[in-house]
GROMACS .gro file of C-alpha atoms in nm:
model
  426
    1UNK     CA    1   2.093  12.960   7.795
    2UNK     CA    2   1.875  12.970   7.496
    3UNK     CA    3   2.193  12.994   7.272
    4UNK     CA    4   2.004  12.762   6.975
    5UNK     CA    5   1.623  12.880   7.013
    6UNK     CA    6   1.714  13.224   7.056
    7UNK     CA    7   2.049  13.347   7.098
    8UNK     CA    8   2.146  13.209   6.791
    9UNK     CA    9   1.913  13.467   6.670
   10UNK     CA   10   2.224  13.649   6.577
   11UNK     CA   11   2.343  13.374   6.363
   12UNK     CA   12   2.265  13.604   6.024
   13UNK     CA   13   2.489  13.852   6.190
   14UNK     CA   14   2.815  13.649   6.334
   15UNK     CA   15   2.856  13.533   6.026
   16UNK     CA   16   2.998  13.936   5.932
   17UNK     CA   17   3.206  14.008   6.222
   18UNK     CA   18   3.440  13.870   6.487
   19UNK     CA   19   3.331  13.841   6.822
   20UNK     CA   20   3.314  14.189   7.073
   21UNK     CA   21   3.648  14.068   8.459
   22UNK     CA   22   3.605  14.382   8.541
   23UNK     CA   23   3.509  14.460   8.969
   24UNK     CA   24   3.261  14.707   9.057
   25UNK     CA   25   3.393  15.082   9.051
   26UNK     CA   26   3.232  15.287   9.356
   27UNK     CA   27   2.915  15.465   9.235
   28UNK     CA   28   2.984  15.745   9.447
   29UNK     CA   29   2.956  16.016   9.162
   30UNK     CA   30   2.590  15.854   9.069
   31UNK     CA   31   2.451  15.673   9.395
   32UNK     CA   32   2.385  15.800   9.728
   33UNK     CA   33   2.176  15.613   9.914
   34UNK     CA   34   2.149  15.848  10.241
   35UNK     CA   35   2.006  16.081   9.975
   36UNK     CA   36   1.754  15.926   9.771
   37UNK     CA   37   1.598  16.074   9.476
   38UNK     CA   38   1.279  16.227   9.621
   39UNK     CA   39   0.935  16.107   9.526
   40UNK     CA   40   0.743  16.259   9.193
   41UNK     CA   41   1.078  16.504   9.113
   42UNK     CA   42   1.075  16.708   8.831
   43UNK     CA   43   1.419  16.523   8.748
   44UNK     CA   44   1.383  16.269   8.461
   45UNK     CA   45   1.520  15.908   8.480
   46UNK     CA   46   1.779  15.889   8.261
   47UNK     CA   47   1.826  15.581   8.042
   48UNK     CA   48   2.030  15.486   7.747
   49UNK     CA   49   2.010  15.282   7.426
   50UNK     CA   50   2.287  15.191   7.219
   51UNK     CA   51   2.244  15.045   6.879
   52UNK     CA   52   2.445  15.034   6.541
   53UNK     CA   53   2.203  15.212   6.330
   54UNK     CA   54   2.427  15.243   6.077
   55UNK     CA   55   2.647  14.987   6.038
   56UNK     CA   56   2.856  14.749   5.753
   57UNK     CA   57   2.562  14.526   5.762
   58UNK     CA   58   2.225  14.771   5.703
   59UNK     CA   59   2.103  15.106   5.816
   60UNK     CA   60   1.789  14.946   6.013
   61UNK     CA   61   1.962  14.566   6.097
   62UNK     CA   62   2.006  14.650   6.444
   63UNK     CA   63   1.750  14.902   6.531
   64UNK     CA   64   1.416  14.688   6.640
   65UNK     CA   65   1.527  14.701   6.951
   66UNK     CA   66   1.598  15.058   7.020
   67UNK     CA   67   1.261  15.156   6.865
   68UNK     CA   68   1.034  14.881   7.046
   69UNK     CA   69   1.242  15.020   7.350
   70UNK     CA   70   1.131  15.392   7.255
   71UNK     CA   71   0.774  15.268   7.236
   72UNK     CA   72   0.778  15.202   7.567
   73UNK     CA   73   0.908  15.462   7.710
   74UNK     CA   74   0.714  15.720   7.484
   75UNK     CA   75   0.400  15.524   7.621
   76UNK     CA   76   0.499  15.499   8.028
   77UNK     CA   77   0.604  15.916   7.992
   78UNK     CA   78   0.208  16.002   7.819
   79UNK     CA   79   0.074  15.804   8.135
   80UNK     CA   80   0.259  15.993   8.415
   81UNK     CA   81   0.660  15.831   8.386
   82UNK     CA   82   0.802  15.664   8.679
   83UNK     CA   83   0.665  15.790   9.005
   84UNK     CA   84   0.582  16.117   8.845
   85UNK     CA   85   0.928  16.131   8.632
   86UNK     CA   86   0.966  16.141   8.286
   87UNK     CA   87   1.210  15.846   8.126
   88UNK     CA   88   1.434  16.061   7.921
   89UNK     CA   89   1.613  15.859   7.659
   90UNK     CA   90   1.918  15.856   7.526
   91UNK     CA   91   2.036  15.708   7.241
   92UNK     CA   92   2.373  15.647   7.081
   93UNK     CA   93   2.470  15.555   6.698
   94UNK     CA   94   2.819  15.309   6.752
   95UNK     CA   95   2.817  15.325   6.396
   96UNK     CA   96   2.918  14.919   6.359
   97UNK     CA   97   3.262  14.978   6.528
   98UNK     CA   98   3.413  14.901   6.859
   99UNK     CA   99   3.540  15.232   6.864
  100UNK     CA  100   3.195  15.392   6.841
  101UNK     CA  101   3.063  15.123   7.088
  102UNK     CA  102   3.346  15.269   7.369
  103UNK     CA  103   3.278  15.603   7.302
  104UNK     CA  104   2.900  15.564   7.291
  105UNK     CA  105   2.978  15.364   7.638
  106UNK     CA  106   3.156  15.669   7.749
  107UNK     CA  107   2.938  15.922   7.680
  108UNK     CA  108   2.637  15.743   7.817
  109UNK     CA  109   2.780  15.646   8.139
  110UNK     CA  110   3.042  15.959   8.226
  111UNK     CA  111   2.849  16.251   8.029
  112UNK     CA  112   2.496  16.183   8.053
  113UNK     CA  113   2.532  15.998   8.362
  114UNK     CA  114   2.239  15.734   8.247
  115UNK     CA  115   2.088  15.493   8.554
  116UNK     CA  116   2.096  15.204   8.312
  117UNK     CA  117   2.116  15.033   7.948
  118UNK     CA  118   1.847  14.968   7.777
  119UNK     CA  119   1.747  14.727   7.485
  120UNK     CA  120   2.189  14.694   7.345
  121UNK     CA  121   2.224  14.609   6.991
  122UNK     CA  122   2.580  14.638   6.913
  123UNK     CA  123   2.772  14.489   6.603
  124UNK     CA  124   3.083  14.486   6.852
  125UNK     CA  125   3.010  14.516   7.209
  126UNK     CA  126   3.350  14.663   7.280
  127UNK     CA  127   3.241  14.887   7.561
  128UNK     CA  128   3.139  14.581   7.784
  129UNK     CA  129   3.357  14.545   8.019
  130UNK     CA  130   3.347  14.911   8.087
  131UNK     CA  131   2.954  14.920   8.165
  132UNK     CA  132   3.071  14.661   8.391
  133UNK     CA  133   3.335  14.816   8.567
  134UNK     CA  134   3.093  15.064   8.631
  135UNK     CA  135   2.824  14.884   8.794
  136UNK     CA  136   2.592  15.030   8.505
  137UNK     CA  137   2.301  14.735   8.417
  138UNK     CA  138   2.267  14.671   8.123
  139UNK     CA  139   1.890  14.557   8.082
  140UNK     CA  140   1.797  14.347   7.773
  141UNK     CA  141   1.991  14.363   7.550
  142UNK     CA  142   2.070  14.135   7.245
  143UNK     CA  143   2.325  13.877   7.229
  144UNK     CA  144   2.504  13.958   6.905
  145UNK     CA  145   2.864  13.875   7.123
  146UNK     CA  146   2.962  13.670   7.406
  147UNK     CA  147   2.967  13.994   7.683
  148UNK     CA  148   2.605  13.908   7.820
  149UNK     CA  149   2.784  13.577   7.924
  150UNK     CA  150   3.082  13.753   8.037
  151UNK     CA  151   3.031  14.038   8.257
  152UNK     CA  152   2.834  14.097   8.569
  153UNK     CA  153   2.554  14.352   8.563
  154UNK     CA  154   2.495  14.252   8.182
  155UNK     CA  155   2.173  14.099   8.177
  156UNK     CA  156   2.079  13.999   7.780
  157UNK     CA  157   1.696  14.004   7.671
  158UNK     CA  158   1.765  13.580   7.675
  159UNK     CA  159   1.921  13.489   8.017
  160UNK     CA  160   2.203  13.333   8.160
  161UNK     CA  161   2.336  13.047   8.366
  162UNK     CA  162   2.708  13.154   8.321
  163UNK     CA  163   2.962  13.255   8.621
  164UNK     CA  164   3.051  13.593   8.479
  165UNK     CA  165   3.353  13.641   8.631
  166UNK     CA  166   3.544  13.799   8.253
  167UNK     CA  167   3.572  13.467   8.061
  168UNK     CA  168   3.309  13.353   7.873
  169UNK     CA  169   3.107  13.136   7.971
  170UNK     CA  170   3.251  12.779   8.105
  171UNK     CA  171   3.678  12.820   8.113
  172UNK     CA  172   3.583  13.036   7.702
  173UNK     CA  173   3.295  12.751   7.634
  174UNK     CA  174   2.921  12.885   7.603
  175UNK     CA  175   2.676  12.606   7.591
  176UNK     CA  176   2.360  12.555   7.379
  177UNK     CA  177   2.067  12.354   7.323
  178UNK     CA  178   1.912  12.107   7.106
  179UNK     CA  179   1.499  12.214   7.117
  180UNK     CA  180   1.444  12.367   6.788
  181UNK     CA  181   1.619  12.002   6.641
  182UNK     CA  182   1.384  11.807   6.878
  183UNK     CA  183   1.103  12.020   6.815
  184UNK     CA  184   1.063  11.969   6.424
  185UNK     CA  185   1.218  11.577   6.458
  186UNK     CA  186   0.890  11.525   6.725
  187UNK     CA  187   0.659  11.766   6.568
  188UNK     CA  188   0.729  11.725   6.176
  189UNK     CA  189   0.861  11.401   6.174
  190UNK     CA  190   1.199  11.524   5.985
  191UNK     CA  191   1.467  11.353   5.983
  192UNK     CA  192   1.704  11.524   5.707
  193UNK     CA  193   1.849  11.843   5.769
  194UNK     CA  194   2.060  12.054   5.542
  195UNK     CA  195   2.301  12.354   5.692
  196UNK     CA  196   2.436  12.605   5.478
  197UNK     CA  197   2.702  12.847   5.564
  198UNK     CA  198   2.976  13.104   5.391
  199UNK     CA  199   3.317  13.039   5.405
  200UNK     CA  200   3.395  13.252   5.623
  201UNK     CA  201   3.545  13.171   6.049
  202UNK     CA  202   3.202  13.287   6.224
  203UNK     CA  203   2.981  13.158   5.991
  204UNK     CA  204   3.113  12.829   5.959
  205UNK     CA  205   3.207  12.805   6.312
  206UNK     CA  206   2.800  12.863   6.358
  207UNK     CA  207   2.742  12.605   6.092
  208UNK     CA  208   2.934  12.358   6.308
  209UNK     CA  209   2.742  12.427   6.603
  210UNK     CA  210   2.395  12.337   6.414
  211UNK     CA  211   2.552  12.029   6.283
  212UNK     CA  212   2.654  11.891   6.596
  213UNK     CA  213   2.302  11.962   6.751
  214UNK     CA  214   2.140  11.777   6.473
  215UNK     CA  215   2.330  11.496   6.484
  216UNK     CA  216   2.275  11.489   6.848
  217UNK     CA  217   1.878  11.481   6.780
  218UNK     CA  218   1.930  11.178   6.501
  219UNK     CA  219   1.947  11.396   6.198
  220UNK     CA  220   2.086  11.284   5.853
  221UNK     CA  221   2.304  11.626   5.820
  222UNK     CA  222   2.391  11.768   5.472
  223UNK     CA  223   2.628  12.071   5.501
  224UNK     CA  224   2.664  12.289   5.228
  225UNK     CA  225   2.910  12.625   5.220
  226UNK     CA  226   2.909  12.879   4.969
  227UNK     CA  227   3.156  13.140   4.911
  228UNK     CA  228   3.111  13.458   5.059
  229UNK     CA  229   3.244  13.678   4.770
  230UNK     CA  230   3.056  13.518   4.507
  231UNK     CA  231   2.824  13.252   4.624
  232UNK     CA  232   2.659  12.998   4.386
  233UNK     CA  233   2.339  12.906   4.579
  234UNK     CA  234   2.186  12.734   4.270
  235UNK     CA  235   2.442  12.451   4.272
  236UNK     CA  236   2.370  12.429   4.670
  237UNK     CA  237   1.952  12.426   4.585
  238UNK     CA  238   2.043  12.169   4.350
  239UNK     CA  239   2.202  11.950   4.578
  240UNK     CA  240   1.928  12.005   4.869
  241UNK     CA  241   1.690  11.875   4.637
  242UNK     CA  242   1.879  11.561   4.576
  243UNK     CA  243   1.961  11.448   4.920
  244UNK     CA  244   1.575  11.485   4.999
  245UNK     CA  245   1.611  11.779   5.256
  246UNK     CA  246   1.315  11.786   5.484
  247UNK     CA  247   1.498  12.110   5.688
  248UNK     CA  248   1.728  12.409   5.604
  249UNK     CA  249   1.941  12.570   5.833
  250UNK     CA  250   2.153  12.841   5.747
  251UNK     CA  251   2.444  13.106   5.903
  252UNK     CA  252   2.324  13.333   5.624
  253UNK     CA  253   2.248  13.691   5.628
  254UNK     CA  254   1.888  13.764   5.547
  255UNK     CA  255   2.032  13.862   5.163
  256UNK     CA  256   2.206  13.542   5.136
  257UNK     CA  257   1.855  13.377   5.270
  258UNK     CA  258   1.672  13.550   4.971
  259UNK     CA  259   1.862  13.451   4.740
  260UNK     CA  260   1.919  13.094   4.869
  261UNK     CA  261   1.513  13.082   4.878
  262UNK     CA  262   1.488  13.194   4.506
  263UNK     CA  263   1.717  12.942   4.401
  264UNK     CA  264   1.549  12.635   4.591
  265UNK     CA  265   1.226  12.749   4.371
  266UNK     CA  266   1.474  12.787   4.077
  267UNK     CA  267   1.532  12.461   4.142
  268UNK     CA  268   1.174  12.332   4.264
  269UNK     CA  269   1.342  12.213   4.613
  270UNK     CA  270   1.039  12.180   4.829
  271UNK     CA  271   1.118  12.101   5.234
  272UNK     CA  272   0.908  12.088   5.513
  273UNK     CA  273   1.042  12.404   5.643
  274UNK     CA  274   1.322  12.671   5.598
  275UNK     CA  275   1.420  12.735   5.929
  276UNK     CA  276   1.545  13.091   6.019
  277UNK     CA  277   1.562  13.299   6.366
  278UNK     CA  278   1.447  13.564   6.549
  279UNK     CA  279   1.683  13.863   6.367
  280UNK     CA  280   1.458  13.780   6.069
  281UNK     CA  281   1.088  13.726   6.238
  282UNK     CA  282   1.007  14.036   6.067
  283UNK     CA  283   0.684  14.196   5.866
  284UNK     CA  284   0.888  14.230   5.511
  285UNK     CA  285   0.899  13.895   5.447
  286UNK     CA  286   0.689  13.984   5.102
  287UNK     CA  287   0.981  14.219   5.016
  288UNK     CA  288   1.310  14.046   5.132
  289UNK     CA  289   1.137  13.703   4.969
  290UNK     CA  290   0.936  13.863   4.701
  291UNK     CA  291   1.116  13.609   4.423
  292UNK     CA  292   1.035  13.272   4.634
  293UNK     CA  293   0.657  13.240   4.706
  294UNK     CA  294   0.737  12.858   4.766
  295UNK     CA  295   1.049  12.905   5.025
  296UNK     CA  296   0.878  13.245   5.178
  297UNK     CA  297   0.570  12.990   5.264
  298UNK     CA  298   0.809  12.768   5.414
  299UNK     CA  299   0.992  13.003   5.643
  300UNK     CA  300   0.996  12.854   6.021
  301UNK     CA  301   1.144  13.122   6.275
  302UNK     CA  302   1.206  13.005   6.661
  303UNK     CA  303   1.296  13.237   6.964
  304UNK     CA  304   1.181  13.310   7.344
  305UNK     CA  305   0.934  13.542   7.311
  306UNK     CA  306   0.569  13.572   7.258
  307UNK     CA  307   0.494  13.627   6.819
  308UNK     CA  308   0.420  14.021   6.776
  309UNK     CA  309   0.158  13.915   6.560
  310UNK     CA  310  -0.037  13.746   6.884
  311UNK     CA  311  -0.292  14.061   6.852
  312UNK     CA  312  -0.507  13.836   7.115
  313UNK     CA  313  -0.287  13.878   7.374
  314UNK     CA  314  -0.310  14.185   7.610
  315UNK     CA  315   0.034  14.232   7.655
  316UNK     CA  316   0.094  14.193   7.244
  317UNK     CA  317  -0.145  14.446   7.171
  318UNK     CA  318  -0.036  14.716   7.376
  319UNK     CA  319   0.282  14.659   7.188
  320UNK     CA  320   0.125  14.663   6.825
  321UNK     CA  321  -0.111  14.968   6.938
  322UNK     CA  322   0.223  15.189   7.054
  323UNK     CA  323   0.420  15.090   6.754
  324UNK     CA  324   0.097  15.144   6.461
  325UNK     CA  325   0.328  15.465   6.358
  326UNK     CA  326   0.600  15.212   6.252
  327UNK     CA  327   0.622  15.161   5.904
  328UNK     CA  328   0.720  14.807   5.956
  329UNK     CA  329   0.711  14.537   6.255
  330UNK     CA  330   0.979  14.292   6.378
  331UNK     CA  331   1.000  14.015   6.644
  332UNK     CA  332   1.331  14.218   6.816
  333UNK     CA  333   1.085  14.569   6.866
  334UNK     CA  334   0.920  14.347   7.076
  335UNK     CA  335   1.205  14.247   7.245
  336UNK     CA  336   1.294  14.550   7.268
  337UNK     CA  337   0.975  14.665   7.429
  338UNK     CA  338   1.001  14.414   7.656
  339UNK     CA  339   1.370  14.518   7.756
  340UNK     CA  340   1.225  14.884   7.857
  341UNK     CA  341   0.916  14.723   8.049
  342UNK     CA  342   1.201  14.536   8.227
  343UNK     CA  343   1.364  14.851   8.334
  344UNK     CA  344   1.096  15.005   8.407
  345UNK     CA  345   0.973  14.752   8.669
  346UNK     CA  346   1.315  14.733   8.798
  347UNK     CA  347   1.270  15.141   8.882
  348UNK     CA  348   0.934  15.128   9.001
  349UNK     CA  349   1.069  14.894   9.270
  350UNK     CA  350   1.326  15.117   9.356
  351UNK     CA  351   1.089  15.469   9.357
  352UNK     CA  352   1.030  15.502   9.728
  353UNK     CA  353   1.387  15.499   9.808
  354UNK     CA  354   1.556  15.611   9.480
  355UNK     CA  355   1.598  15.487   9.154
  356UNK     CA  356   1.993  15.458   9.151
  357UNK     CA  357   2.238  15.233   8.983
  358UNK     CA  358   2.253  14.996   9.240
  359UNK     CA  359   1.914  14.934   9.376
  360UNK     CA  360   1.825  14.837   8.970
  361UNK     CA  361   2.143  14.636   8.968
  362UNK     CA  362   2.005  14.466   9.255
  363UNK     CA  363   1.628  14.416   9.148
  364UNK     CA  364   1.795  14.260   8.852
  365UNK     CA  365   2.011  13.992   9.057
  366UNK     CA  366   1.700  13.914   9.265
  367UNK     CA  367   1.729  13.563   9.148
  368UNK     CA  368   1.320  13.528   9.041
  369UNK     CA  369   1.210  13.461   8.700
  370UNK     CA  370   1.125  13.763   8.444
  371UNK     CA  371   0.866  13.731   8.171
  372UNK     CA  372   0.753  14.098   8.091
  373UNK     CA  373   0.416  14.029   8.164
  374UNK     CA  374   0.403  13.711   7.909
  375UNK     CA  375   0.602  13.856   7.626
  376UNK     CA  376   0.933  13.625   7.746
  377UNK     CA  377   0.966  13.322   7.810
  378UNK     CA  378   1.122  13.320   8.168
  379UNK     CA  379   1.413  13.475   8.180
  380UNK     CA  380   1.682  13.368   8.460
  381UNK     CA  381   2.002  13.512   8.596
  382UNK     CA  382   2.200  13.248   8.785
  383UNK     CA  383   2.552  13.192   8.815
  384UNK     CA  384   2.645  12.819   8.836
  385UNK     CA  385   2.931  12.695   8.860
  386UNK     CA  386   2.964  12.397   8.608
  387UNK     CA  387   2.734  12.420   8.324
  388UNK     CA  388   2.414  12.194   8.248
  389UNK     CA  389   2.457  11.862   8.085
  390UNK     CA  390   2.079  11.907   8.010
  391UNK     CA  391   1.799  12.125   8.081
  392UNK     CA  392   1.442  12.128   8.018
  393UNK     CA  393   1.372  12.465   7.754
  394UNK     CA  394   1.066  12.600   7.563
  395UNK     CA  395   1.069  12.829   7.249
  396UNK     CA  396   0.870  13.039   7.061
  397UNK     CA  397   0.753  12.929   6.714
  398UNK     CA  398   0.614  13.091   6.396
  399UNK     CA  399   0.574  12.995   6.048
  400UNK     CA  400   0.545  13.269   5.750
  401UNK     CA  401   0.183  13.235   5.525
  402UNK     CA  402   0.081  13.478   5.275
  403UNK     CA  403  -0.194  13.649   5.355
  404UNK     CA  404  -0.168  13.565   5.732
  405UNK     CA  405   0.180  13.657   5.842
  406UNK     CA  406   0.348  13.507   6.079
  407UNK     CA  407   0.099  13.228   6.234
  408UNK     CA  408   0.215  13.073   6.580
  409UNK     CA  409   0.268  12.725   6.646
  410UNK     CA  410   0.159  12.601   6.938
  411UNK     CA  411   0.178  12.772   7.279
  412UNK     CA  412   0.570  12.906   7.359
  413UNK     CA  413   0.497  12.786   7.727
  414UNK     CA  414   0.432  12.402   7.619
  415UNK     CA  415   0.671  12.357   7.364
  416UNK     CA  416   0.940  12.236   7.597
  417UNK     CA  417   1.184  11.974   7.564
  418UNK     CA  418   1.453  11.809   7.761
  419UNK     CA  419   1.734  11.818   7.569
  420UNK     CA  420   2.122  11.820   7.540
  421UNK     CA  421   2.351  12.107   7.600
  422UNK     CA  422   2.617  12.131   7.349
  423UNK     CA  423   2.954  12.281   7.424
  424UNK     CA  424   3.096  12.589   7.173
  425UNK     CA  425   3.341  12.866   7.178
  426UNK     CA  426   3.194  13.204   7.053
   0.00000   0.00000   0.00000
């Protein structure tokens, strides 16, 4: 699992909320396969996309994904649908809540009958369990909880080696690795790393977690917490600057980032690079940094899938050509994007004898790996039953320039690395 490269991508957001076995319910009021869905029906595929668009944390925090995911499907529908169907989308506000994520669940799944889940981006994945009960898939969606480690027929945008069974992870453990640490300690030559946190349980608990991989790569580790009510990032700029940071780290929300970044050029703390995730590989860096030209031109992000600002690549242009209407662009559209691509390949496969519940459910546990055509690293779906005490991972990597935007580094496919995986409890 690409817990540290990527699926700590939701690091900015754990730090704001707590976390979010069920058996497969018979599908007889959705699935019959004596009966498939016939060929080129006016019928539309029905599909659903859950996101908190409005939320505690942000009106657009969490909607990337749903709109990369529209994209898509507004794209496949202009150029004939599925096997002559329409994708008709539906979409659900959870409003940040567990309640809204149930009833969102609910009305998906009972009311609008939808053949899968599309592109999740829930604050609190509360409804999990009962997608899974259902024997709904739920196709790329982003990590923000444990549940894509949790529950069969979950299958999150970043893979998973977990059992599934209703416990997460390992006996409540999820694992992560130690490639983004390796990668700037081989590549940069760092060797002092800095990790700054609130004080507050999921943020700190994060904080912890980025420690322990650094010190497992060889890092001199300087942790720094501010309080979440009224934090004084100056004194914490201060003291970066003195230990001789080469690396920041953070479990900061992308406000708390900005204003950490202002005060390291406050400060004149200059590091090889301030190292943030895939929730904030987004086009208004200028904005959200507009006070640190110094720290914005340090800004590292790492993830698992190909930089939307690759316009040379076939499969990133398509992307950037569907989404020109947007008024800005963000590493999780593409995810997004690549979520609804998934779907949609799972469907094609089933066309010619229906495109039910199951037969999706079952392209997706097909056991092969899935890279959207190049936009993903490979994404796997195994089930094993002790977890890795190492494995060989690659990651996406892209560092902010004026002028330029994001600029990758290196090829996502050959930065790999061997590397620990580290036991933690989401």
């Amino acid at each position: 699992m690409r817990r540290t490269a990527a699926g700590a991508a939701v690091a900015g957001l754990l730090l704001l909320l707590g976390t979010a076995c069920g058996s497969r319910l018979p599908e007889s009021d959705f699935e019959n396969r004596a009966t498939p869905t016939p060929r080129a029906s006016a019928e539309p595929v029905r599909v659903g996309v859950i996101s908190s668009a409005t939320s505690p944390v942000g009106a657009s925090v969490f909607t990337g994904p749903r709109d990369g995911a529209k994209a898509w499907f507004d794209r496949l529908d202009a150029r004939g649908g599925i096997d002559g169907r329409r994708v008709e989308v539906r979409t659900c506000d959870d409003g940040g809540s567990g309640v809204g994520n149930s009833a969102c669940v609910r009305r998906l799944i009972d009311q609008d009958k939808v053949v899968a889940l599309v592109a999740t981006t829930a604050l609190d994945y509360a409804g999990a369990s009962q997608v899974s009960r259902a024997g709904v898939p739920d196709i790329g969606g982003q990590p923000i909880g444990a549940a894509y480690d949790t529950y069969p027929h979950l299958y999150g945008i970043y893979g998973s080696l977990a059992p599934r069974h209703g416990t997460p992870g390992w006996d409540g453990e999820l694992y992560g690795g130690t490639e983004v640490y390796r990668y700037f300690k081989r590549v940069h030559g760092a060797r002092t790393a800095a990790v700054v946190s609130y004080n507050q349980s999921a943020s700190a608990a994060y904080a912890r977690l980025v420690t322990e991989g650094l010190r497992a790569e060889g890092y001199r580790v300087v942790t720094e917490q501010v309080d979440f009510a009224l934090p004084d990032f100056r004194a914490v700029a201060a003291d970066l600057k003195a230990q001789g940071a080469d690396l920041v780290f953070d479990a900061l929300d992308t406000h708390g980032n900005a204003l950490l970044c202002k005060a390291m050029d406050d400060v004149g703390a200059r590091v090889t690079a301030k190292v943030t995730n895939v929730q904030n590989w987004t086009s208004t860096v200028p904005e959200d940094y507009k006070d640190a030209p110094h720290c914005r031109n340090a800004l590292w992000a790492t993830g698992a899938s190909r930089n939307y600002e690759d316009t040379g690549d076939t499969a990133v242009r398509e992307f950037r050509d569907a989404t020109k209407g947007l008024p800005t662009h963000s590493q999780w559209q593409l995810e997004g994007w690549a979520a609804a691509r998934w779907f949609t390949d799972a469907a094609e496969s089933c066309a010619p004898t229906g495109i039910t519940r199951g037969c999706v459910d079952a392209y997706m546990n097909r056991g092969e790996p899935y890279t959207a055509g190049g936009l993903l690293l490979p994404v796997t779906y195994e089930r094993l039953a002790e977890p890795p005490k190492t494995r060989r991972t690659c990651l996406a990597v892209a560092r902010w320039r004026d002028g330029s935007g994001w600029v990758t580094q290196g090829d996502m496919n050959t930065n790999c690395f061997d590397v620990p995986q580290i036991a933690y409890r989401p």
